[in-house]
Every structure is written in structure tokens, then in C-alpha cells.
mmCIF file of C-alpha atoms in Angstrom:
data_model
loop_
_atom_site.group_PDB
_atom_site.id
_atom_site.type_symbol
_atom_site.label_atom_id
_atom_site.label_comp_id
_atom_site.label_asym_id
_atom_site.label_seq_id
_atom_site.Cartn_x
_atom_site.Cartn_y
_atom_site.Cartn_z
ATOM 1 C CA UNK A 916 -3.545 -88.878 97.491
ATOM 2 C CA UNK A 917 -7.015 -89.509 98.925
ATOM 3 C CA UNK A 918 -7.579 -92.713 100.563
ATOM 4 C CA UNK A 919 -5.982 -94.488 103.582
ATOM 5 C CA UNK A 920 -2.420 -93.492 104.183
ATOM 6 C CA UNK A 921 -0.908 -96.200 105.947
ATOM 7 C CA UNK A 922 -2.910 -98.863 103.481
ATOM 8 C CA UNK A 923 -1.322 -97.040 100.894
ATOM 9 C CA UNK A 924 2.223 -97.279 102.498
ATOM 10 C CA UNK A 925 1.725 -100.792 102.771
ATOM 11 C CA UNK A 926 1.406 -101.410 99.214
ATOM 12 C CA UNK A 927 3.666 -98.934 98.301
ATOM 13 C CA UNK A 928 6.561 -100.837 100.374
ATOM 14 C CA UNK A 929 5.591 -103.783 98.531
ATOM 15 C CA UNK A 930 5.829 -102.807 95.048
ATOM 16 C CA UNK A 931 8.792 -100.552 95.389
ATOM 17 C CA UNK A 932 10.833 -103.949 96.813
ATOM 18 C CA UNK A 933 8.785 -106.559 94.985
ATOM 19 C CA UNK A 934 6.929 -105.071 91.822
ATOM 20 C CA UNK A 935 2.928 -104.972 91.523
ATOM 21 C CA UNK A 936 2.670 -108.716 93.055
ATOM 22 C CA UNK A 937 4.562 -107.537 96.065
ATOM 23 C CA UNK A 938 2.317 -105.074 96.462
ATOM 24 C CA UNK A 939 -0.614 -106.616 96.029
ATOM 25 C CA UNK A 940 0.146 -109.311 98.916
ATOM 26 C CA UNK A 941 1.984 -106.297 101.206
ATOM 27 C CA UNK A 942 -1.536 -104.677 101.245
ATOM 28 C CA UNK A 943 -3.736 -107.553 101.509
ATOM 29 C CA UNK A 944 -1.801 -108.825 104.478
ATOM 30 C CA UNK A 945 -1.555 -105.521 105.670
ATOM 31 C CA UNK A 946 -5.718 -104.606 105.519
ATOM 32 C CA UNK A 947 -7.182 -108.499 106.364
ATOM 33 C CA UNK A 948 -6.549 -109.141 109.532
ATOM 34 C CA UNK A 949 -8.442 -106.031 111.111
ATOM 35 C CA UNK A 950 -11.235 -106.609 108.203
ATOM 36 C CA UNK A 951 -11.689 -109.948 109.197
ATOM 37 C CA UNK A 952 -12.011 -109.067 112.612
ATOM 38 C CA UNK A 953 -14.080 -105.875 112.019
ATOM 39 C CA UNK A 954 -16.516 -107.974 110.065
ATOM 40 C CA UNK A 955 -17.133 -110.502 112.693
ATOM 41 C CA UNK A 956 -17.838 -107.452 115.002
ATOM 42 C CA UNK A 957 -20.654 -105.901 112.802
ATOM 43 C CA UNK A 958 -22.233 -109.156 112.110
ATOM 44 C CA UNK A 959 -22.610 -109.591 116.153
ATOM 45 C CA UNK A 960 -23.509 -106.036 116.442
ATOM 46 C CA UNK A 961 -26.042 -106.821 113.515
ATOM 47 C CA UNK A 962 -27.557 -109.613 115.409
ATOM 48 C CA UNK A 963 -27.751 -107.805 118.996
ATOM 49 C CA UNK A 964 -29.529 -104.862 117.153
ATOM 50 C CA UNK A 965 -31.993 -107.098 115.522
ATOM 51 C CA UNK A 966 -32.518 -108.809 119.881
ATOM 52 C CA UNK A 967 -32.427 -105.142 120.831
ATOM 53 C CA UNK A 968 -29.493 -105.278 123.189
ATOM 54 C CA UNK A 969 -28.006 -102.587 121.852
ATOM 55 C CA UNK A 970 -31.287 -100.265 122.832
ATOM 56 C CA UNK A 971 -30.620 -96.490 125.031
ATOM 57 C CA UNK A 972 -30.624 -97.447 128.830
ATOM 58 C CA UNK A 973 -28.761 -101.033 128.284
ATOM 59 C CA UNK A 974 -24.998 -101.708 129.492
ATOM 60 C CA UNK A 975 -24.301 -102.509 126.714
ATOM 61 C CA UNK A 976 -25.345 -99.389 124.925
ATOM 62 C CA UNK A 977 -23.115 -97.265 127.539
ATOM 63 C CA UNK A 978 -19.942 -99.889 126.523
ATOM 64 C CA UNK A 979 -20.482 -98.635 123.065
ATOM 65 C CA UNK A 980 -20.089 -95.190 124.286
ATOM 66 C CA UNK A 981 -17.291 -95.635 126.484
ATOM 67 C CA UNK A 982 -15.786 -97.366 123.594
ATOM 68 C CA UNK A 983 -16.652 -94.182 121.393
ATOM 69 C CA UNK A 984 -14.730 -91.894 123.563
ATOM 70 C CA UNK A 985 -11.748 -93.394 123.707
ATOM 71 C CA UNK A 986 -11.876 -93.411 119.785
ATOM 72 C CA UNK A 987 -12.474 -89.846 120.081
ATOM 73 C CA UNK A 988 -9.187 -89.174 122.079
ATOM 74 C CA UNK A 989 -7.076 -91.498 120.011
ATOM 75 C CA UNK A 990 -7.659 -89.180 116.969
ATOM 76 C CA UNK A 991 -6.260 -86.284 119.453
ATOM 77 C CA UNK A 992 -3.382 -87.980 120.267
ATOM 78 C CA UNK A 993 -2.884 -88.738 116.531
ATOM 79 C CA UNK A 994 -3.496 -85.311 115.604
ATOM 80 C CA UNK A 995 -1.083 -83.859 118.010
ATOM 81 C CA UNK A 996 1.729 -86.370 117.286
ATOM 82 C CA UNK A 997 1.262 -85.540 113.221
ATOM 83 C CA UNK A 998 1.069 -82.065 114.228
ATOM 84 C CA UNK A 999 4.242 -81.646 116.281
ATOM 85 C CA UNK A 1000 5.898 -84.061 113.759
ATOM 86 C CA UNK A 1001 4.617 -82.133 110.635
ATOM 87 C CA UNK A 1002 4.619 -78.660 111.725
ATOM 88 C CA UNK A 1003 7.432 -78.177 114.202
ATOM 89 C CA UNK A 1004 7.963 -75.000 115.514
ATOM 90 C CA UNK A 1005 7.584 -73.501 111.901
ATOM 91 C CA UNK A 1006 5.327 -70.920 111.863
ATOM 92 C CA UNK A 1007 3.871 -70.436 108.522
ATOM 93 C CA UNK A 1008 2.877 -74.450 108.279
ATOM 94 C CA UNK A 1009 1.433 -73.746 112.209
ATOM 95 C CA UNK A 1010 -0.287 -70.862 110.534
ATOM 96 C CA UNK A 1011 -1.507 -73.358 107.399
ATOM 97 C CA UNK A 1012 -2.504 -75.577 109.722
ATOM 98 C CA UNK A 1013 -4.781 -73.795 112.093
ATOM 99 C CA UNK A 1014 -6.440 -72.021 109.173
ATOM 100 C CA UNK A 1015 -7.222 -75.460 107.569
ATOM 101 C CA UNK A 1016 -9.062 -76.683 110.192
ATOM 102 C CA UNK A 1017 -10.796 -73.212 111.129
ATOM 103 C CA UNK A 1018 -12.248 -73.306 107.460
ATOM 104 C CA UNK A 1019 -13.348 -77.316 107.722
ATOM 105 C CA UNK A 1020 -15.453 -76.372 110.818
ATOM 106 C CA UNK A 1021 -16.809 -73.069 108.847
ATOM 107 C CA UNK A 1022 -19.621 -75.286 107.174
ATOM 108 C CA UNK A 1023 -22.368 -76.824 109.355
ATOM 109 C CA UNK A 1024 -21.771 -80.102 107.837
ATOM 110 C CA UNK A 1025 -18.543 -81.551 106.192
ATOM 111 C CA UNK A 1026 -18.003 -80.754 102.576
ATOM 112 C CA UNK A 1027 -15.956 -83.072 100.953
ATOM 113 C CA UNK A 1028 -14.558 -81.058 98.081
ATOM 114 C CA UNK A 1029 -13.200 -78.881 100.648
ATOM 115 C CA UNK A 1030 -10.465 -80.917 101.694
ATOM 116 C CA UNK A 1031 -8.590 -80.966 98.323
ATOM 117 C CA UNK A 1032 -8.854 -77.353 98.121
ATOM 118 C CA UNK A 1033 -7.682 -76.535 101.529
ATOM 119 C CA UNK A 1034 -4.353 -79.028 100.610
ATOM 120 C CA UNK A 1035 -4.161 -77.386 97.261
ATOM 121 C CA UNK A 1036 -3.826 -74.159 98.704
ATOM 122 C CA UNK A 1037 -1.369 -75.282 102.056
ATOM 123 C CA UNK A 1038 0.706 -76.178 99.009
ATOM 124 C CA UNK A 1039 0.574 -73.174 96.996
ATOM 125 C CA UNK A 1040 1.033 -70.991 99.982
ATOM 126 C CA UNK A 1041 4.557 -73.158 101.001
ATOM 127 C CA UNK A 1042 5.540 -73.452 97.577
ATOM 128 C CA UNK A 1043 5.141 -69.351 97.280
ATOM 129 C CA UNK A 1044 7.232 -68.732 100.490
ATOM 130 C CA UNK A 1045 9.799 -70.916 99.297
ATOM 131 C CA UNK A 1046 10.047 -69.448 96.214
ATOM 132 C CA UNK A 1047 10.253 -65.542 97.788
ATOM 133 C CA UNK A 1048 12.543 -66.516 99.813
ATOM 134 C CA UNK A 1049 14.594 -67.914 96.955
ATOM 135 C CA UNK A 1050 14.829 -64.671 95.479
ATOM 136 C CA UNK A 1051 16.366 -63.006 98.520
ATOM 137 C CA UNK A 1052 18.601 -65.683 99.723
ATOM 138 C CA UNK A 1053 18.876 -67.831 96.594
ATOM 139 C CA UNK A 1054 22.164 -69.978 98.223
ATOM 140 C CA UNK A 1055 20.344 -71.344 101.228
ATOM 141 C CA UNK A 1056 17.089 -71.986 99.778
ATOM 142 C CA UNK A 1057 18.792 -73.678 97.128
ATOM 143 C CA UNK A 1058 20.593 -75.926 99.848
ATOM 144 C CA UNK A 1059 17.477 -76.040 101.789
ATOM 145 C CA UNK A 1060 16.047 -77.723 98.440
ATOM 146 C CA UNK A 1061 18.290 -80.143 98.056
ATOM 147 C CA UNK A 1062 18.630 -80.962 101.957
ATOM 148 C CA UNK A 1063 14.692 -81.848 101.477
ATOM 149 C CA UNK A 1064 15.363 -84.630 99.554
ATOM 150 C CA UNK A 1065 16.698 -87.828 101.002
ATOM 151 C CA UNK A 1066 19.670 -89.433 99.705
ATOM 152 C CA UNK A 1067 18.133 -93.091 98.238
ATOM 153 C CA UNK A 1068 19.752 -95.582 96.161
ATOM 154 C CA UNK A 1069 17.383 -96.059 93.574
ATOM 155 C CA UNK A 1070 18.679 -98.205 91.254
ATOM 156 C CA UNK A 1071 16.502 -101.575 93.320
ATOM 157 C CA UNK A 1072 13.101 -99.288 93.159
ATOM 158 C CA UNK A 1073 10.571 -101.179 91.525
ATOM 159 C CA UNK A 1074 7.540 -98.620 90.489
ATOM 160 C CA UNK A 1075 5.263 -101.711 89.710
ATOM 161 C CA UNK A 1076 2.943 -100.823 86.632
ATOM 162 C CA UNK A 1077 4.461 -98.686 83.837
ATOM 163 C CA UNK A 1078 3.257 -95.060 83.400
ATOM 164 C CA UNK A 1079 0.671 -95.524 80.637
ATOM 165 C CA UNK A 1080 -0.769 -98.385 82.670
ATOM 166 C CA UNK A 1081 -0.951 -96.116 86.255
ATOM 167 C CA UNK A 1082 -2.559 -93.577 83.594
ATOM 168 C CA UNK A 1083 -4.905 -96.196 82.831
ATOM 169 C CA UNK A 1084 -5.882 -97.299 86.433
ATOM 170 C CA UNK A 1085 -6.154 -93.512 87.201
ATOM 171 C CA UNK A 1086 -8.773 -93.383 84.432
ATOM 172 C CA UNK A 1087 -10.443 -96.352 85.368
ATOM 173 C CA UNK A 1088 -11.076 -94.729 88.970
ATOM 174 C CA UNK A 1089 -12.504 -91.526 87.445
ATOM 175 C CA UNK A 1090 -14.926 -93.558 84.867
ATOM 176 C CA UNK A 1091 -16.120 -95.827 87.916
ATOM 177 C CA UNK A 1092 -16.827 -92.330 90.355
ATOM 178 C CA UNK A 1093 -18.355 -90.514 87.184
ATOM 179 C CA UNK A 1094 -20.448 -93.517 86.490
ATOM 180 C CA UNK A 1095 -21.878 -94.609 89.961
ATOM 181 C CA UNK A 1096 -22.273 -91.083 90.722
ATOM 182 C CA UNK A 1097 -24.708 -90.543 87.730
ATOM 183 C CA UNK A 1098 -26.451 -93.689 89.026
ATOM 184 C CA UNK A 1099 -26.746 -92.175 92.726
ATOM 185 C CA UNK A 1100 -27.852 -89.078 91.433
ATOM 186 C CA UNK A 1101 -30.971 -90.769 88.922
ATOM 187 C CA UNK A 1102 -32.385 -93.326 91.411
ATOM 188 C CA UNK A 1103 -33.744 -93.344 94.504
ATOM 189 C CA UNK A 1104 -31.565 -95.426 97.499
ATOM 190 C CA UNK A 1105 -34.517 -97.698 97.593
ATOM 191 C CA UNK A 1106 -33.525 -99.028 93.755
ATOM 192 C CA UNK A 1107 -30.394 -101.390 94.452
ATOM 193 C CA UNK A 1108 -29.547 -100.136 97.898
ATOM 194 C CA UNK A 1109 -26.380 -102.665 97.889
ATOM 195 C CA UNK A 1110 -24.983 -100.424 94.955
ATOM 196 C CA UNK A 1111 -25.757 -96.642 96.817
ATOM 197 C CA UNK A 1112 -24.121 -98.355 99.668
ATOM 198 C CA UNK A 1113 -20.871 -99.168 97.434
ATOM 199 C CA UNK A 1114 -21.188 -95.649 96.013
ATOM 200 C CA UNK A 1115 -21.125 -93.672 99.503
ATOM 201 C CA UNK A 1116 -18.254 -95.469 100.616
ATOM 202 C CA UNK A 1117 -16.205 -95.142 96.996
ATOM 203 C CA UNK A 1118 -17.323 -91.225 96.471
ATOM 204 C CA UNK A 1119 -16.018 -90.668 100.234
ATOM 205 C CA UNK A 1120 -12.763 -92.906 99.845
ATOM 206 C CA UNK A 1121 -12.306 -90.795 96.530
ATOM 207 C CA UNK A 1122 -12.823 -87.318 97.891
ATOM 208 C CA UNK A 1123 -11.444 -87.016 101.391
ATOM 209 C CA UNK A 1124 -7.444 -86.432 101.506
ATOM 210 C CA UNK A 1125 -5.570 -86.619 104.702
ATOM 211 C CA UNK A 1126 -6.189 -90.164 105.626
ATOM 212 C CA UNK A 1127 -8.704 -92.278 108.139
ATOM 213 C CA UNK A 1128 -9.544 -89.519 110.689
ATOM 214 C CA UNK A 1129 -10.895 -87.032 108.090
ATOM 215 C CA UNK A 1130 -13.003 -89.752 106.572
ATOM 216 C CA UNK A 1131 -14.973 -90.223 109.200
ATOM 217 C CA UNK A 1132 -17.042 -87.042 109.654
ATOM 218 C CA UNK A 1133 -17.818 -86.880 105.830
ATOM 219 C CA UNK A 1134 -19.278 -90.388 105.818
ATOM 220 C CA UNK A 1135 -20.777 -90.000 109.331
ATOM 221 C CA UNK A 1136 -22.879 -87.033 107.586
ATOM 222 C CA UNK A 1137 -23.947 -89.421 104.603
ATOM 223 C CA UNK A 1138 -24.947 -93.032 106.019
ATOM 224 C CA UNK A 1139 -26.390 -90.985 109.629
ATOM 225 C CA UNK A 1140 -27.947 -87.690 108.961
ATOM 226 C CA UNK A 1141 -28.272 -87.428 105.326
ATOM 227 C CA UNK A 1142 -29.433 -91.274 104.617
ATOM 228 C CA UNK A 1143 -30.490 -92.416 108.035
ATOM 229 C CA UNK A 1144 -28.945 -95.891 107.375
ATOM 230 C CA UNK A 1145 -27.745 -95.981 111.124
ATOM 231 C CA UNK A 1146 -27.137 -94.240 114.032
ATOM 232 C CA UNK A 1147 -24.632 -91.965 115.430
ATOM 233 C CA UNK A 1148 -23.878 -94.075 118.171
ATOM 234 C CA UNK A 1149 -23.410 -97.509 115.982
ATOM 235 C CA UNK A 1150 -20.863 -95.320 114.178
ATOM 236 C CA UNK A 1151 -19.201 -94.244 116.971
ATOM 237 C CA UNK A 1152 -19.191 -97.755 118.597
ATOM 238 C CA UNK A 1153 -17.179 -98.671 114.486
ATOM 239 C CA UNK A 1154 -14.936 -96.088 115.520
ATOM 240 C CA UNK A 1155 -13.979 -97.122 119.006
ATOM 241 C CA UNK A 1156 -13.635 -100.695 117.875
ATOM 242 C CA UNK A 1157 -11.959 -100.237 114.486
ATOM 243 C CA UNK A 1158 -9.066 -98.220 116.871
ATOM 244 C CA UNK A 1159 -8.647 -101.472 119.077
ATOM 245 C CA UNK A 1160 -8.276 -103.863 116.049
ATOM 246 C CA UNK A 1161 -5.398 -104.399 113.801
ATOM 247 C CA UNK A 1162 -4.886 -102.793 110.301
ATOM 248 C CA UNK A 1163 -6.006 -99.381 109.199
ATOM 249 C CA UNK A 1164 -9.092 -96.919 110.759
ATOM 250 C CA UNK A 1165 -10.839 -97.578 107.408
ATOM 251 C CA UNK A 1166 -11.488 -101.074 108.257
ATOM 252 C CA UNK A 1167 -14.405 -99.522 110.488
ATOM 253 C CA UNK A 1168 -16.431 -99.818 107.069
ATOM 254 C CA UNK A 1169 -17.277 -103.921 107.198
ATOM 255 C CA UNK A 1170 -18.554 -103.387 110.975
ATOM 256 C CA UNK A 1171 -20.920 -100.001 109.069
ATOM 257 C CA UNK A 1172 -21.239 -102.397 105.702
ATOM 258 C CA UNK A 1173 -23.099 -105.582 108.072
ATOM 259 C CA UNK A 1174 -24.864 -103.150 110.456
ATOM 260 C CA UNK A 1175 -26.413 -100.801 107.585
ATOM 261 C CA UNK A 1176 -27.121 -104.663 105.712
ATOM 262 C CA UNK A 1177 -29.017 -105.523 108.968
ATOM 263 C CA UNK A 1178 -31.262 -102.120 109.124
ATOM 264 C CA UNK A 1179 -31.788 -103.126 105.523
ATOM 265 C CA UNK A 1180 -32.509 -106.496 106.030
ATOM 266 C CA UNK A 1181 -30.187 -107.818 103.355
ATOM 267 C CA UNK A 1182 -27.498 -109.961 103.476
ATOM 268 C CA UNK A 1183 -24.814 -108.651 105.958
ATOM 269 C CA UNK A 1184 -21.821 -110.256 104.866
ATOM 270 C CA UNK A 1185 -22.526 -108.822 101.334
ATOM 271 C CA UNK A 1186 -22.981 -105.119 102.820
ATOM 272 C CA UNK A 1187 -19.855 -105.432 104.865
ATOM 273 C CA UNK A 1188 -17.867 -106.764 101.373
ATOM 274 C CA UNK A 1189 -19.323 -103.747 99.678
ATOM 275 C CA UNK A 1190 -18.744 -101.178 102.069
ATOM 276 C CA UNK A 1191 -15.046 -102.567 102.546
ATOM 277 C CA UNK A 1192 -14.023 -102.725 98.742
ATOM 278 C CA UNK A 1193 -15.907 -99.192 98.270
ATOM 279 C CA UNK A 1194 -13.726 -97.389 100.810
ATOM 280 C CA UNK A 1195 -10.552 -98.580 100.421
ATOM 281 C CA UNK A 1196 -10.963 -99.183 96.042
ATOM 282 C CA UNK A 1197 -9.944 -95.656 95.544
ATOM 283 C CA UNK A 1198 -7.094 -94.785 97.672
ATOM 284 C CA UNK A 1199 -5.400 -98.686 96.026
ATOM 285 C CA UNK A 1200 -5.928 -98.051 93.005
ATOM 286 C CA UNK A 1201 -4.584 -94.194 93.282
ATOM 287 C CA UNK A 1202 -1.432 -96.189 94.701
ATOM 288 C CA UNK A 1203 -1.257 -98.276 91.779
ATOM 289 C CA UNK A 1204 -1.763 -95.836 89.232
ATOM 290 C CA UNK A 1205 0.583 -92.419 90.459
ATOM 291 C CA UNK A 1206 3.326 -94.459 91.659
ATOM 292 C CA UNK A 1207 4.949 -94.872 88.194
ATOM 293 C CA UNK A 1208 4.876 -91.335 87.978
ATOM 294 C CA UNK A 1209 6.434 -90.811 90.958
ATOM 295 C CA UNK A 1210 10.129 -90.453 89.950
ATOM 296 C CA UNK A 1211 8.938 -87.499 87.867
ATOM 297 C CA UNK A 1212 7.239 -86.055 90.635
ATOM 298 C CA UNK A 1213 9.502 -86.037 93.260
ATOM 299 C CA UNK A 1214 12.439 -84.460 91.177
ATOM 300 C CA UNK A 1215 9.586 -81.485 90.565
ATOM 301 C CA UNK A 1216 11.056 -78.372 92.624
ATOM 302 C CA UNK A 1217 7.397 -77.129 92.925
ATOM 303 C CA UNK A 1218 5.921 -80.207 94.264
ATOM 304 C CA UNK A 1219 9.244 -80.007 96.913
ATOM 305 C CA UNK A 1220 8.128 -76.590 98.006
ATOM 306 C CA UNK A 1221 4.552 -77.414 97.822
ATOM 307 C CA UNK A 1222 4.931 -80.801 100.197
ATOM 308 C CA UNK A 1223 5.134 -78.681 103.484
ATOM 309 C CA UNK A 1224 2.092 -76.663 102.780
ATOM 310 C CA UNK A 1225 0.137 -79.566 102.130
ATOM 311 C CA UNK A 1226 1.638 -82.302 105.053
ATOM 312 C CA UNK A 1227 0.462 -79.163 107.368
ATOM 313 C CA UNK A 1228 -2.924 -78.534 105.792
ATOM 314 C CA UNK A 1229 -3.911 -82.108 106.179
ATOM 315 C CA UNK A 1230 -3.074 -82.273 110.096
ATOM 316 C CA UNK A 1231 -5.406 -79.205 109.909
ATOM 317 C CA UNK A 1232 -8.000 -81.257 108.469
ATOM 318 C CA UNK A 1233 -7.759 -84.307 111.399
ATOM 319 C CA UNK A 1234 -7.614 -81.355 114.045
ATOM 320 C CA UNK A 1235 -11.249 -80.176 112.600
ATOM 321 C CA UNK A 1236 -12.038 -84.055 112.556
ATOM 322 C CA UNK A 1237 -11.798 -83.908 116.461
ATOM 323 C CA UNK A 1238 -14.502 -81.046 116.897
ATOM 324 C CA UNK A 1239 -16.907 -82.643 114.433
ATOM 325 C CA UNK A 1240 -16.799 -86.306 115.814
ATOM 326 C CA UNK A 1241 -17.238 -84.717 119.756
ATOM 327 C CA UNK A 1242 -20.125 -82.762 118.713
ATOM 328 C CA UNK A 1243 -21.603 -86.485 117.844
ATOM 329 C CA UNK A 1244 -20.285 -88.074 120.719
ATOM 330 C CA UNK A 1245 -22.370 -85.705 122.628
ATOM 331 C CA UNK A 1246 -25.338 -85.682 120.793
ATOM 332 C CA UNK A 1247 -25.791 -89.752 120.700
ATOM 333 C CA UNK A 1248 -24.257 -90.288 124.107
ATOM 334 C CA UNK A 1249 -26.146 -91.593 127.227
ATOM 335 C CA UNK A 1250 -24.056 -89.719 129.677
ATOM 336 C CA UNK A 1251 -22.448 -86.660 127.716
ATOM 337 C CA UNK A 1252 -20.356 -85.359 130.993
ATOM 338 C CA UNK A 1253 -19.220 -88.903 131.551
ATOM 339 C CA UNK A 1254 -18.337 -89.509 128.099
ATOM 340 C CA UNK A 1255 -15.822 -86.537 127.993
ATOM 341 C CA UNK A 1256 -14.601 -87.657 131.083
ATOM 342 C CA UNK A 1257 -13.717 -91.359 129.670
ATOM 343 C CA UNK A 1258 -12.242 -89.585 126.738
ATOM 344 C CA UNK A 1259 -10.108 -87.621 128.997
ATOM 345 C CA UNK A 1260 -8.950 -90.392 130.859
ATOM 346 C CA UNK A 1261 -8.267 -92.667 127.587
ATOM 347 C CA UNK A 1262 -6.185 -89.642 126.206
ATOM 348 C CA UNK A 1263 -4.129 -89.779 129.397
ATOM 349 C CA UNK A 1264 -3.753 -93.499 129.352
ATOM 350 C CA UNK A 1265 -2.345 -92.704 125.746
ATOM 351 C CA UNK A 1266 -0.457 -90.045 125.548
ATOM 352 C CA UNK A 1267 1.294 -89.898 129.125
ATOM 353 C CA UNK A 1268 0.744 -93.703 130.230
ATOM 354 C CA UNK A 1269 1.756 -95.155 126.956
ATOM 355 C CA UNK A 1270 -0.736 -97.714 127.064
ATOM 356 C CA UNK A 1271 -1.282 -99.285 124.080
ATOM 357 C CA UNK A 1272 -4.829 -98.188 122.076
ATOM 358 C CA UNK A 1273 -6.575 -101.332 122.168
ATOM 359 C CA UNK A 1274 -5.977 -101.462 126.202
ATOM 360 C CA UNK A 1275 -7.039 -97.977 126.457
ATOM 361 C CA UNK A 1276 -10.151 -98.931 124.040
ATOM 362 C CA UNK A 1277 -11.194 -101.708 126.390
ATOM 363 C CA UNK A 1278 -10.696 -99.578 129.302
ATOM 364 C CA UNK A 1279 -12.890 -96.981 127.568
ATOM 365 C CA UNK A 1280 -15.595 -99.734 127.873
ATOM 366 C CA UNK A 1281 -15.524 -100.909 131.204
ATOM 367 C CA UNK A 1282 -15.625 -97.242 132.255
ATOM 368 C CA UNK A 1283 -18.737 -96.732 130.151
ATOM 369 C CA UNK A 1284 -20.282 -99.542 131.940
ATOM 370 C CA UNK A 1285 -19.462 -98.065 135.666
ATOM 371 C CA UNK A 1286 -20.903 -94.938 134.653
ATOM 372 C CA UNK A 1287 -24.298 -96.975 133.548
ATOM 373 C CA UNK A 1288 -23.881 -98.445 136.848
ATOM 374 C CA UNK A 1289 -23.589 -95.683 138.907
ATOM 375 C CA UNK A 1290 -26.835 -94.303 137.167
ATOM 376 C CA UNK A 1291 -25.036 -91.175 135.395
ATOM 377 C CA UNK A 1292 -27.749 -89.869 132.770
ATOM 378 C CA UNK A 1293 -27.771 -87.151 130.736
#
């Protein structure tokens, strides 16, 4: 599904245990702490921007660059962990992962529609491979299919809405996406800018598959390169801070919304709320809409055989995002070489030293200040 994987899991866990209300409570409890913190940081950053405290050459800009460096390193660590977990030593899944990453990086800018295409393609390759092997070794592959299904007592599992209600939720999502797309294409961004902000985040959350890391290059391209609402350095600072906060990575959206609103001279809290709702809404709507259909989907053999390929392709998208984010980091950092060094240090702290992510990000900020104090520049 499109949207933030961890957030959808938090809603799904609540739904399966206590129904729709349980899903709403568990999901919001997972999202809100980080959202409040990131909104507060976004408002503070907007005020700092107004006063010129984050201008190029200041120690605060150097701190933001250090935070960004470790933020990119955290994406790399996540990609490696998922890659070893999902692909392992299975050559086909490793090949799908590599092909997905390479094809994602082929265009000069991220192409949102390419992501679902690659996920479906990975699933098709995996399903065809297992079907061919089944024809050659029917007994072994049939047993493999049975082993892929965990033993679950479904008697106590709830699926929230009824199937027709879930289909209605998916229909509402599709209508919102179509309606806002028509509005955005037919009006300039200067007309109702708040709605354009909401649409941008809603559109990105609707068409980006593979979780938080995958959404970053697409969102950055739209709000920084295409619309010039904020600078790359501000976006990357949001990435670093979001990694240090509790909750999902999508919680960088209220930070970005506050900074965008400040640049436009409008209410920063309204901007934060609109961007937060826009990015999260598609994934949340989809989990409530699709979960009632999950029982039938899960028992579909074609789906079961496609899942390994889809998962491997999603990992490839995350690997591709590392390259895109690193290129942006190099372009916006006041000290590109030092940023690479900080990123490697942060990666080592996380991967080798098992240092918690928030502390690693804080170390990145400190190293950024040290690089500034030593006069290291481009």
C-alpha cells in the first residue's frame, strides 16, 4: 500500500485487536507525540529563518548540515537491515532489489508513477518464477507455499469496517486524489496556496510506495526543485530531526509545513496541520479500506508468490533514495567533504556501536558545529 509502513502497522494492530475504534486510538497514539514535537521544531525554525539565524555561514546552519548527514546515514542503515532481512541470499530477490534501485535512479528526477510499476514488476517476476518452479517440482513448491503462511488463530482477529465500507473509503481516497489533481492543474500555486500544499503532500502520500525513505526524494523534488517553497538544506534538516523524534518519518511533514507557511507569510500552524494531514491521510485511508479485504487477498496463491518480489523491489527503492538524498546533501551542505565524514561516523555509531538514533543525530549536529568552528568549507 502507499503510505508510511510503520503508521499503517500501528493502525492495523489496533484494528485487528479492538476494531475500528481501537485502530484509531493505537494509530493516533503512535503518530501524535512526534507530530507535536516536529510542529514545535518547525515553528521554531520558521522563526529562526525570519531572523536570519539559519543563514549560510552561521553555526546553526552548520548544525543543520550535521543533522542532515546523519539522517541520510540512518536511511542507509535501514536499507541494509531490510535488505539482509528480506532478500537474504536469495539471488532472484537480490536481483529484483538491484534492478529496482537502478531503474529508479535512471531518470534525473524521481518519477512517482515508476514506484508502483517497479513493485508490480517485482511481484510478477517472483510469481512467475515460483509458478515455473512449481511445474518442475510441484510437491516441493506446494510445501513452500504452505510454509509461507504462518499459523494464526483467526477467530479473534477483527478487520474493522465491512468489505463494502472499506471499498467506499478507497473510493473516497480516489475521488479526493482526482479532485485535488484537477484543482492543482487548473490553478496557479498563488491561488489558494494552502490547498496546493495539501494536494502536494496528499499526492505524494498516495503515489509513493515503500514507506518513509522512498517518499523523501519525490517530496524534495516537488517542494524544493519544482515549486521552490523551501531550500534543500531546510528539507534535509527536517529529515535529520525527524529521525531523532519518536514516531514515523512522515512526521517531518508538519515541520516542512511550518517552514513553507513562514516563507509564504501565512499561519505556520495551519501550514503544519495541512501538510501533516495531507501526507498521512492516503496511507491511513488505505489501511482502513483494504484491511477488510485482507482475508481473501491473503489466501490468494498468486499474491503469496508475488510478495517476496514486491518486498525486494521496495528495498531497492529505499537503496535508490540514499543516492538521491546524498546528492542533495552535497549540493546544499556548507562543507560537503565534512558532511560525508559526518555521515560515515553516524553510520558507524548506529551500525557498529548500536548507538540510539536520537543520540547519533545529536552527535551529527555537534560534529557539524565543530566543522564550522574549524573553518571547513567547500
